[in-house]
Amino acid sequence: MSKTTKKKIRKGDFGYIKTQQKKRILYTVLAFIAPLLVFFTGLYINRTRNTVFTVVAVVACLPACKFAVDMIMMFLQKPMAEEDYKEIEKHRHGLTCAYELVISAYEKQSFVDSLAVCGNNVVGYTSREKTDTAFVEKHIQDMLRQNGFYVTVKIFRRLPDYTARLESMWEHREALEKDIKYRPDPATPDMTRSEKIMAVLYAISL
């Protein structure tokens, strides 16, 4: 009987938020085990907290606290609706597309349900009313320009508008990609320009 291999969910895949929420709980618990073990060992041996064991435990808690913050940040995010994902999949065709990205900036984090790239166009959709689309558009554009990609960015609030743009981009993809010069990175020679742009977007996402 053949065994089916479960696909690993990566950043940009639908289901990423739920997967990361589970993983970050585990990482946080594991990160706190060592300092707590050191602390209680010192307490048991010396019958007091005023020992070097406590100092070591406190220092060891610092990376664990970072894991805890990352976990909290991920739990503040609500996964995208599955019906929205299925609707987008009907219209993405062969476009480079990503889902459930939490775009991170110094000022704030912004949830974007989906992003797609074609030529010098980056389009996205967010279902969150609180998302400042103008801020997200500018932040993405600035980050991509810093990496040598001069693109236009548009984030839609209505799913039909986003799927219509996907259809238009797919229909006119040859014209949108025409005359764009791209030299593959020797480190990632198989990546297309659109995939390289998406890699930058992954890098600025939680």
Coordinates of C-alpha atoms in Angstrom, one line a residue:
M1 CA 0.0 0.0 0.0
S2 CA 1.5 3.3 -1.1
K3 CA 2.0 6.1 1.4
T4 CA 1.0 9.6 0.4
T5 CA 3.4 12.3 1.4
K6 CA 1.8 15.3 3.1
K7 CA 2.8 18.6 1.4
K8 CA 4.8 20.9 3.7
I9 CA 3.1 24.2 4.1
R10 CA 5.5 27.1 3.5
K11 CA 5.2 30.8 3.7
G12 CA 2.9 32.0 0.9
D13 CA 0.8 28.8 1.0
F14 CA -2.8 28.7 2.1
G15 CA -3.0 27.4 5.6
Y16 CA 0.3 29.0 6.6
I17 CA -1.2 31.0 9.5
K18 CA -2.8 28.0 11.2
T19 CA 0.4 25.9 10.8
Q20 CA 2.6 28.7 12.2
Q21 CA 0.3 29.2 15.2
K22 CA 0.7 25.5 16.1
K23 CA 4.4 25.5 15.5
R24 CA 5.1 28.7 17.5
I25 CA 3.3 27.3 20.5
L26 CA 5.6 24.3 20.4
Y27 CA 8.7 26.4 19.9
T28 CA 7.8 28.7 22.8
V29 CA 7.1 25.8 25.2
L30 CA 10.4 24.1 24.2
A31 CA 12.3 27.4 24.5
F32 CA 11.1 27.9 28.1
I33 CA 11.8 24.3 29.3
A34 CA 15.6 24.8 29.6
P35 CA 15.6 28.0 31.7
L36 CA 12.8 26.7 33.9
L37 CA 14.8 23.4 34.4
V38 CA 17.9 25.4 35.3
F39 CA 16.0 27.6 37.7
F40 CA 14.2 24.8 39.6
T41 CA 17.4 22.7 39.7
G42 CA 19.1 25.6 41.4
L43 CA 16.2 26.1 43.8
Y44 CA 16.2 22.4 44.7
I45 CA 19.9 22.3 45.3
N46 CA 20.4 25.6 47.1
R47 CA 16.9 26.1 48.6
T48 CA 17.1 29.7 47.5
R49 CA 16.6 31.8 44.4
N50 CA 19.6 33.9 45.0
T51 CA 22.1 31.7 43.0
V52 CA 23.9 31.7 39.7
F53 CA 21.3 29.3 38.5
T54 CA 18.7 32.0 38.6
V55 CA 21.0 34.4 36.6
V56 CA 21.5 31.7 34.0
A57 CA 17.8 31.0 33.8
V58 CA 16.9 34.7 33.3
V59 CA 19.5 35.1 30.5
A60 CA 18.2 31.9 28.9
C61 CA 14.7 33.3 29.0
L62 CA 15.5 36.1 26.6
P63 CA 15.4 34.1 23.4
A64 CA 12.4 32.2 24.8
C65 CA 10.6 35.6 25.3
K66 CA 11.3 36.4 21.6
F67 CA 9.6 33.1 20.7
A68 CA 6.6 34.1 22.9
V69 CA 6.3 37.5 21.2
D70 CA 6.4 35.8 17.7
M71 CA 3.7 33.4 18.9
I72 CA 1.5 36.2 20.1
M73 CA 2.0 38.2 16.9
M74 CA 0.9 35.1 14.8
F75 CA -2.1 34.5 17.0
L76 CA -3.3 38.0 16.4
Q77 CA -3.7 37.1 12.7
K78 CA -6.9 35.4 11.5
P79 CA -6.4 33.0 8.6
M80 CA -8.0 33.9 5.3
A81 CA -11.4 32.4 4.4
E82 CA -11.1 29.1 2.5
E83 CA -13.9 30.2 0.1
D84 CA -11.8 33.3 -0.8
Y85 CA -8.8 31.0 -1.4
K86 CA -10.8 28.7 -3.7
E87 CA -12.2 31.7 -5.6
I88 CA -8.8 33.2 -6.2
E89 CA -7.4 29.8 -7.3
K90 CA -10.0 29.8 -10.1
H91 CA -8.6 33.0 -11.5
R92 CA -4.8 32.9 -10.9
H93 CA -4.1 30.5 -13.8
G94 CA -0.3 30.4 -14.0
L95 CA 0.5 33.6 -12.2
T96 CA 3.0 33.7 -9.4
C97 CA 0.6 34.0 -6.4
A98 CA 0.9 33.8 -2.6
Y99 CA -1.5 33.7 0.3
E100 CA -1.8 34.7 4.0
L101 CA 1.1 37.2 4.1
V102 CA 1.5 39.4 7.2
I103 CA 3.5 42.3 5.8
S104 CA 5.8 43.6 8.5
A105 CA 7.0 47.2 8.8
Y106 CA 8.5 49.2 11.7
E107 CA 5.2 51.0 12.2
K108 CA 2.7 48.1 11.9
Q109 CA 1.9 44.6 10.6
S110 CA -0.7 44.3 7.8
F111 CA -2.5 41.1 6.7
V112 CA -2.8 40.6 3.0
D113 CA -4.9 37.6 2.0
S114 CA -3.2 37.2 -1.4
L115 CA -0.6 38.8 -3.6
A116 CA 0.2 38.1 -7.3
V117 CA 3.0 39.3 -9.6
C118 CA 3.2 39.7 -13.3
G119 CA 5.8 41.9 -15.0
N120 CA 6.0 45.2 -13.2
N121 CA 2.7 44.7 -11.5
V122 CA 2.1 43.5 -8.0
V123 CA -1.6 43.2 -6.9
G124 CA -3.1 42.0 -3.7
Y125 CA -6.3 41.5 -1.8
T126 CA -7.1 42.1 1.8
S127 CA -10.3 41.2 3.6
R128 CA -9.4 43.2 6.7
E129 CA -11.1 46.5 7.1
K130 CA -8.4 47.8 9.4
T131 CA -5.6 47.3 6.8
D132 CA -4.2 50.6 5.6
T133 CA -4.0 49.7 1.9
A134 CA -2.1 52.9 1.0
F135 CA 0.5 52.2 3.6
V136 CA 0.9 48.6 2.5
E137 CA 1.2 49.6 -1.2
K138 CA 3.9 52.2 -0.4
H139 CA 5.8 49.8 1.9
I140 CA 5.9 47.0 -0.6
Q141 CA 6.9 49.3 -3.4
D142 CA 9.7 50.8 -1.3
M143 CA 11.0 47.4 -0.3
L144 CA 11.0 46.1 -3.8
R145 CA 12.7 49.2 -5.2
Q146 CA 15.4 48.8 -2.6
N147 CA 16.0 45.3 -4.1
G148 CA 16.0 46.6 -7.7
F149 CA 12.4 46.0 -8.7
Y150 CA 10.6 49.0 -9.9
V151 CA 6.9 48.0 -9.8
T152 CA 3.5 49.4 -9.3
V153 CA 1.5 48.0 -6.3
K154 CA -2.3 47.9 -5.9
I155 CA -4.1 46.3 -3.0
F156 CA -7.8 45.6 -3.5
R157 CA -10.5 45.5 -0.8
R158 CA -13.1 43.7 -2.9
L159 CA -12.4 40.1 -4.0
P160 CA -14.2 40.5 -7.4
D161 CA -11.9 43.4 -8.2
Y162 CA -8.9 41.4 -7.4
T163 CA -9.9 38.3 -9.3
A164 CA -10.8 40.5 -12.3
R165 CA -7.3 42.0 -12.2
L166 CA -5.8 38.5 -12.1
E167 CA -7.8 37.5 -15.2
S168 CA -6.6 40.7 -17.0
M169 CA -3.0 40.1 -16.0
W170 CA -3.1 36.5 -17.2
E171 CA -4.7 37.5 -20.5
H172 CA -2.1 40.3 -21.1
R173 CA 0.9 38.6 -19.5
E174 CA 3.0 38.6 -22.6
A175 CA 2.6 42.4 -23.0
L176 CA 3.2 43.0 -19.3
E177 CA 6.4 41.0 -19.3
K178 CA 7.7 42.2 -22.7
D179 CA 11.0 44.1 -22.8
I180 CA 11.7 43.5 -19.1
K181 CA 15.3 42.7 -18.6
Y182 CA 16.2 40.2 -15.9
R183 CA 19.4 38.6 -15.0
P184 CA 18.9 35.5 -12.8
D185 CA 20.8 35.5 -9.5
P186 CA 23.7 32.9 -9.7
A187 CA 22.6 31.6 -6.3
T188 CA 19.1 30.9 -7.5
P189 CA 19.4 30.5 -11.3
D190 CA 16.0 28.7 -11.7
M191 CA 13.9 31.5 -10.1
T192 CA 11.9 33.6 -12.4
R193 CA 11.7 37.4 -12.0
S194 CA 8.2 37.1 -10.5
E195 CA 9.4 34.4 -8.1
K196 CA 12.3 36.6 -7.1
I197 CA 9.9 39.5 -6.4
M198 CA 7.8 37.2 -4.3
A199 CA 10.8 36.1 -2.4
V200 CA 11.4 39.7 -1.3
L201 CA 7.8 39.9 -0.2
Y202 CA 8.3 36.7 1.9
A203 CA 11.3 38.3 3.5
I204 CA 9.3 41.2 4.8
S205 CA 6.5 39.0 6.1
L206 CA 6.1 37.3 9.4

